[in-house]
Short mmCIF file of C-alpha atoms in Angstrom, two decimals:
data_model
loop_
_atom_site.label_atom_id
_atom_site.label_comp_id
_atom_site.label_asym_id
_atom_site.label_seq_id
_atom_site.Cartn_x
_atom_site.Cartn_y
_atom_site.Cartn_z
CA MET A 1 -9.49 0.05 -15.54
CA LEU A 2 -5.93 -1.09 -15.84
CA PRO A 3 -4.34 -3.38 -13.35
CA ALA A 4 11.34 2.11 -25.15
CA GLY A 5 14.33 2.29 -26.00
CA GLU A 6 16.16 4.41 -28.58
CA ALA A 7 14.57 2.49 -31.42
CA LEU A 8 10.93 1.44 -31.20
CA ALA A 9 9.44 -1.09 -33.57
CA LYS A 10 7.05 0.87 -35.74
CA ARG A 11 3.56 -0.48 -36.21
CA THR A 12 2.25 -0.72 -39.76
CA PRO A 13 -0.17 2.19 -40.19
CA ASN A 14 -3.83 1.44 -40.83
CA PRO A 15 -5.00 3.39 -43.92
CA GLU A 16 -8.40 3.93 -42.28
CA ASP A 17 -6.67 5.56 -39.32
CA ASN A 18 -4.87 7.97 -41.63
CA ALA A 19 -8.11 8.95 -43.30
CA MET A 20 -9.84 9.37 -39.95
CA SER A 21 -7.10 11.47 -38.43
CA GLY A 22 -6.31 14.03 -41.13
CA LYS A 23 -4.37 16.26 -38.72
CA ASP A 24 -0.99 16.56 -37.05
CA ARG A 25 -1.97 14.37 -34.11
CA PRO A 26 -3.53 10.92 -33.76
CA HIS A 27 -7.23 10.17 -33.47
CA VAL A 28 -7.87 10.14 -29.70
CA VAL A 29 -10.58 8.05 -28.05
CA LEU A 30 -11.57 8.18 -24.38
CA HIS A 31 -12.87 4.76 -23.33
CA ASN A 32 -14.29 4.43 -19.82
CA ALA A 33 -16.55 2.12 -17.83
CA ILE A 34 -19.01 4.06 -15.68
CA SER A 35 -21.95 3.42 -13.40
CA ALA A 36 -25.40 4.68 -14.40
CA ASP A 37 -24.76 7.77 -12.23
CA GLY A 38 -21.49 8.54 -14.01
CA ARG A 39 -18.95 7.22 -11.49
CA ILE A 40 -15.75 5.43 -12.47
CA THR A 41 -15.14 4.02 -8.97
CA GLY A 42 -17.30 2.46 -6.27
CA PHE A 43 -18.59 -0.42 -8.40
CA GLU A 44 -17.22 -3.51 -10.11
CA ALA A 45 -17.12 -3.02 -13.86
CA ASP A 46 -17.26 -5.92 -16.29
CA GLN A 47 -13.60 -5.86 -17.29
CA ALA A 48 -13.92 -8.64 -19.86
CA LEU A 49 -16.62 -6.69 -21.70
CA TYR A 50 -14.75 -3.42 -21.27
CA TYR A 51 -11.57 -4.72 -22.88
CA ARG A 52 -13.46 -6.59 -25.56
CA LEU A 53 -14.94 -3.26 -26.63
CA ALA A 54 -11.52 -1.63 -26.34
CA GLY A 55 -10.39 -3.76 -29.27
CA THR A 56 -12.76 -1.77 -31.50
CA TRP A 57 -10.10 0.81 -32.33
CA ASN A 58 -7.03 -1.42 -32.68
CA GLU A 59 -5.03 1.43 -31.19
CA ASP A 60 -1.39 2.13 -31.93
CA ALA A 61 -0.85 3.53 -28.42
CA THR A 62 -2.60 3.30 -25.07
CA LEU A 63 -2.38 6.54 -23.08
CA VAL A 64 -2.62 5.98 -19.32
CA GLY A 65 -2.27 8.58 -16.58
CA ALA A 66 0.49 8.08 -14.02
CA ASP A 67 -2.10 8.29 -11.24
CA THR A 68 -3.86 5.24 -12.66
CA PHE A 69 -0.75 3.11 -12.27
CA LEU A 70 0.20 4.68 -8.94
CA ALA A 71 -3.17 3.50 -7.62
CA VAL A 72 -2.44 -0.14 -8.53
CA PRO A 73 -1.83 -2.03 -5.27
CA GLY A 74 1.47 -3.85 -4.85
CA PRO A 75 3.56 -5.63 -4.07
CA PHE A 76 5.43 -5.64 -7.36
CA PRO A 77 8.23 -8.02 -8.32
CA ASP A 78 11.80 -6.86 -7.80
CA GLU A 79 13.88 -5.68 -10.71
CA ASP A 80 16.16 -8.28 -12.26
CA HIS A 81 18.58 -8.46 -15.18
CA HIS A 82 15.69 -8.38 -17.68
CA THR A 83 14.84 -4.89 -16.42
CA PHE A 84 18.00 -3.47 -17.97
CA GLU A 85 17.95 -5.40 -21.24
CA PRO A 86 16.99 -3.59 -24.45
CA PRO A 87 13.63 -4.59 -25.92
CA PHE A 88 13.56 -7.54 -28.26
CA GLU A 89 12.25 -6.11 -31.50
CA ILE A 90 9.82 -8.17 -33.54
CA GLY A 91 8.75 -6.61 -36.81
CA THR A 92 5.30 -8.18 -36.71
CA ASP A 93 4.51 -7.18 -33.12
CA ASN A 94 1.27 -5.23 -33.46
CA ARG A 95 0.67 -4.64 -29.78
CA PRO A 96 0.26 -0.95 -28.95
CA LEU A 97 2.76 1.28 -27.24
CA LEU A 98 2.17 2.21 -23.61
CA VAL A 99 2.41 5.99 -23.13
CA VAL A 100 2.37 7.60 -19.67
CA PRO A 101 2.58 11.37 -18.95
CA ASP A 102 4.88 11.73 -15.93
CA SER A 103 6.63 15.10 -15.81
CA ARG A 104 7.44 14.75 -12.11
CA GLY A 105 9.02 11.32 -12.46
CA ARG A 106 6.75 9.59 -9.95
CA LEU A 107 6.25 6.27 -11.75
CA ARG A 108 8.92 3.75 -10.73
CA ILE A 109 7.35 0.45 -11.73
CA TRP A 110 8.32 0.42 -15.39
CA HIS A 111 10.00 -2.97 -14.92
CA TYR A 112 6.59 -4.38 -13.95
CA LEU A 113 4.76 -2.62 -16.78
CA LYS A 114 7.31 -3.94 -19.29
CA SER A 115 6.59 -7.48 -18.12
CA LEU A 116 2.87 -7.25 -18.91
CA PRO A 117 1.75 -8.77 -22.23
CA PHE A 118 -0.48 -5.89 -23.33
CA TRP A 119 2.12 -3.52 -24.83
CA ARG A 120 5.27 -3.92 -26.89
CA GLU A 121 7.17 -0.83 -25.66
CA GLY A 122 6.89 1.98 -23.12
CA ILE A 123 7.14 5.75 -23.58
CA SER A 124 7.27 8.26 -20.74
CA LEU A 125 6.07 11.79 -21.56
CA CYS A 126 8.35 14.24 -19.77
CA SER A 127 8.80 18.00 -19.59
CA ALA A 128 11.82 20.25 -19.24
CA ALA A 129 11.23 20.09 -15.47
CA THR A 130 11.50 16.30 -15.24
CA PRO A 131 14.36 15.50 -12.80
CA PRO A 132 17.61 14.35 -14.46
CA GLU A 133 17.70 11.40 -12.05
CA HIS A 134 14.40 10.15 -13.43
CA ARG A 135 15.59 10.57 -17.01
CA ALA A 136 18.56 8.36 -16.11
CA TYR A 137 16.17 5.83 -14.57
CA LEU A 138 14.23 5.66 -17.84
CA ARG A 139 17.34 5.48 -20.00
CA GLU A 140 18.84 2.61 -17.98
CA ARG A 141 15.63 0.62 -18.40
CA HIS A 142 15.27 1.36 -22.12
CA ILE A 143 12.08 3.36 -21.67
CA HIS A 144 11.83 6.02 -24.34
CA ALA A 145 11.31 9.58 -23.11
CA ILE A 146 9.53 12.28 -25.11
CA GLU A 147 10.10 15.82 -23.82
CA ALA A 148 7.17 18.14 -24.47
CA GLY A 149 6.46 21.26 -22.44
CA ALA A 150 8.22 23.35 -19.80
CA ASP A 151 6.74 22.68 -16.34
CA HIS A 152 4.08 20.17 -17.34
CA VAL A 153 3.66 17.83 -20.28
CA ASP A 154 2.34 19.64 -23.35
CA LEU A 155 -0.11 16.97 -24.47
CA ALA A 156 -0.71 18.49 -27.91
CA HIS A 157 3.02 18.55 -28.67
CA ALA A 158 3.49 15.04 -27.29
CA LEU A 159 0.66 13.66 -29.43
CA ALA A 160 2.15 15.32 -32.51
CA ILE A 161 5.50 13.63 -31.80
CA LEU A 162 3.80 10.27 -31.33
CA LYS A 163 2.27 10.62 -34.78
CA SER A 164 5.29 12.01 -36.63
CA GLU A 165 8.04 9.91 -35.05
CA PHE A 166 6.27 6.71 -34.00
CA LEU A 167 3.54 6.48 -36.67
CA VAL A 168 0.80 6.48 -34.04
CA ASN A 169 -2.51 7.15 -35.77
CA THR A 170 -4.94 6.06 -33.06
CA VAL A 171 -4.66 6.54 -29.30
CA ARG A 172 -7.01 4.97 -26.78
CA VAL A 173 -7.03 6.72 -23.41
CA ASP A 174 -7.47 4.36 -20.46
CA SER A 175 -7.37 6.69 -17.51
CA GLY A 176 -9.21 8.62 -14.84
CA GLY A 177 -10.76 12.06 -14.70
CA THR A 178 -7.60 14.16 -14.44
CA LEU A 179 -6.01 13.13 -17.75
CA ASN A 180 -9.41 12.88 -19.43
CA GLY A 181 -10.22 16.43 -18.35
CA ALA A 182 -6.89 17.83 -19.52
CA LEU A 183 -7.30 16.24 -22.95
CA LEU A 184 -10.91 17.33 -23.34
CA ARG A 185 -10.35 20.95 -22.33
CA ALA A 186 -7.37 21.16 -24.69
CA GLY A 187 -9.54 20.02 -27.59
CA LEU A 188 -7.46 16.88 -28.10
CA VAL A 189 -10.24 14.27 -28.00
CA ASP A 190 -12.17 13.09 -31.04
CA GLU A 191 -14.41 10.41 -29.59
CA MET A 192 -15.79 9.28 -26.23
CA SER A 193 -16.81 5.69 -25.54
CA LEU A 194 -18.80 4.84 -22.40
CA LEU A 195 -19.65 1.37 -21.15
CA VAL A 196 -22.51 2.04 -18.74
CA SER A 197 -22.96 -0.57 -16.01
CA PRO A 198 -26.49 -1.20 -14.70
CA CYS A 199 -25.82 0.08 -11.19
CA LEU A 200 -25.65 3.23 -9.08
CA ALA A 201 -22.36 3.79 -7.26
CA GLY A 202 -23.19 6.94 -5.27
CA GLY A 203 -20.64 8.37 -2.87
CA ILE A 204 -18.22 11.20 -3.51
CA PRO A 205 -18.24 12.14 -7.20
CA ASN A 206 -15.39 10.60 -9.15
CA GLY A 207 -16.37 10.98 -12.76
CA ILE A 208 -14.70 10.53 -16.11
CA PHE A 209 -14.05 14.25 -16.48
CA ARG A 210 -12.34 15.94 -13.53
CA GLU A 211 -11.98 19.68 -14.01
CA PRO A 212 -12.00 22.68 -11.67
CA ALA A 213 -14.66 25.36 -11.95
CA LEU A 214 -14.97 26.52 -15.54
CA PRO A 215 -13.58 29.95 -16.37
CA ALA A 216 -16.01 32.76 -17.11
CA GLY A 217 -17.56 32.35 -20.52
CA ALA A 218 -16.66 28.68 -20.85
CA GLY A 219 -19.50 26.39 -21.83
CA PRO A 220 -20.07 22.65 -21.80
CA ILE A 221 -18.33 20.33 -24.21
CA ARG A 222 -20.82 19.47 -26.93
CA LEU A 223 -21.20 15.86 -28.06
CA GLU A 224 -22.78 14.21 -31.09
CA LEU A 225 -24.20 10.71 -30.64
CA MET A 226 -22.54 8.17 -32.93
CA GLU A 227 -24.28 5.03 -31.69
CA ALA A 228 -25.79 3.35 -28.65
CA GLN A 229 -26.03 -0.40 -28.17
CA LYS A 230 -27.73 -2.51 -25.53
CA LEU A 231 -25.33 -5.27 -24.53
CA GLU A 232 -25.48 -8.33 -22.32
CA GLN A 233 -26.52 -8.22 -18.68
CA GLY A 234 -28.08 -4.78 -18.95
CA HIS A 235 -24.96 -2.90 -20.09
CA LEU A 236 -25.21 0.03 -22.49
CA TRP A 237 -22.41 1.06 -24.84
CA VAL A 238 -22.58 4.69 -25.97
CA ARG A 239 -20.22 6.39 -28.41
CA TYR A 240 -20.04 10.15 -28.90
CA ARG A 241 -18.13 12.38 -31.28
CA ILE A 242 -16.70 15.53 -29.69
CA ALA A 243 -18.55 18.33 -31.47
CA SER A 244 -17.08 21.45 -29.87
CA VAL A 245 -15.00 22.64 -26.94
CA GLN A 246 -15.72 26.18 -25.73
#
C-alpha cells in the first residue's frame, strides 16, 4: 500500500504496548487491504480508509519489505546535500521508524524515503552476507543498520533488537505476501488486520500470504476472530488474533 543514524530518537513507550507484548519482541500486526477474493493487487484500494485504520495501533515502527519499495515507480529525485546530513533529532517526534529487511542491499532510494513525512528515521535490516559496499552506502546516508542472521535476515533476532535497543513495542507490517509469509511461518505475528474491499480482482493469485508448498505435517495457521466491522461504501474491517502456527 505504500507509495538512522548512530543515535535514533527513542519514542516514549506506551504502557499498554508493554502489557500487550510481554515477550522479547514487539507486538506485530499485519495490516493489508484485500479484495473480496483475497487479492492485494488488481484493484484500487481505498487508501484514505486503509491508513486511517492503520492509526489504530500507533506503531513505533513500520516494517516494509524491500520488494514493496522496489515496485514503486520512479522517477525519484536526485540525491543532494541533505542526503548526507545526520538526522535532526526532535525529542517529541512520535512518528514511527521505517524498518526494511534488505540483506542483499537492493534498496537504493533511502534519500527519497528519508524525505517522506511518515517516518522519523530509517533502519535497514542486514545479514552477515550484506555487501560491504551497501553498508557504506547506508552509513554515509545516516541509515542505521541492524545485522541479524547469516545469509538472510533473521527476523526474530531483528525484532528482538528493535525492542531492546530502540524501545519498539508495536510493529505494523505494511508489505506484500513474501514478508507476511516469512513472519507468519516463523510465528512472529500476533494480529492480522484485513480491510476487505467490495470487489473481485481475479487474475493470477497474489495474496497476503505467499508461501511455497507446506512441508509434510504442517497445517494451516489458526486464527481467532477479534472483531468485524462494516464500514463505509461496503468495506469490511476484520481483525484476527493468531492462535497457532503448526
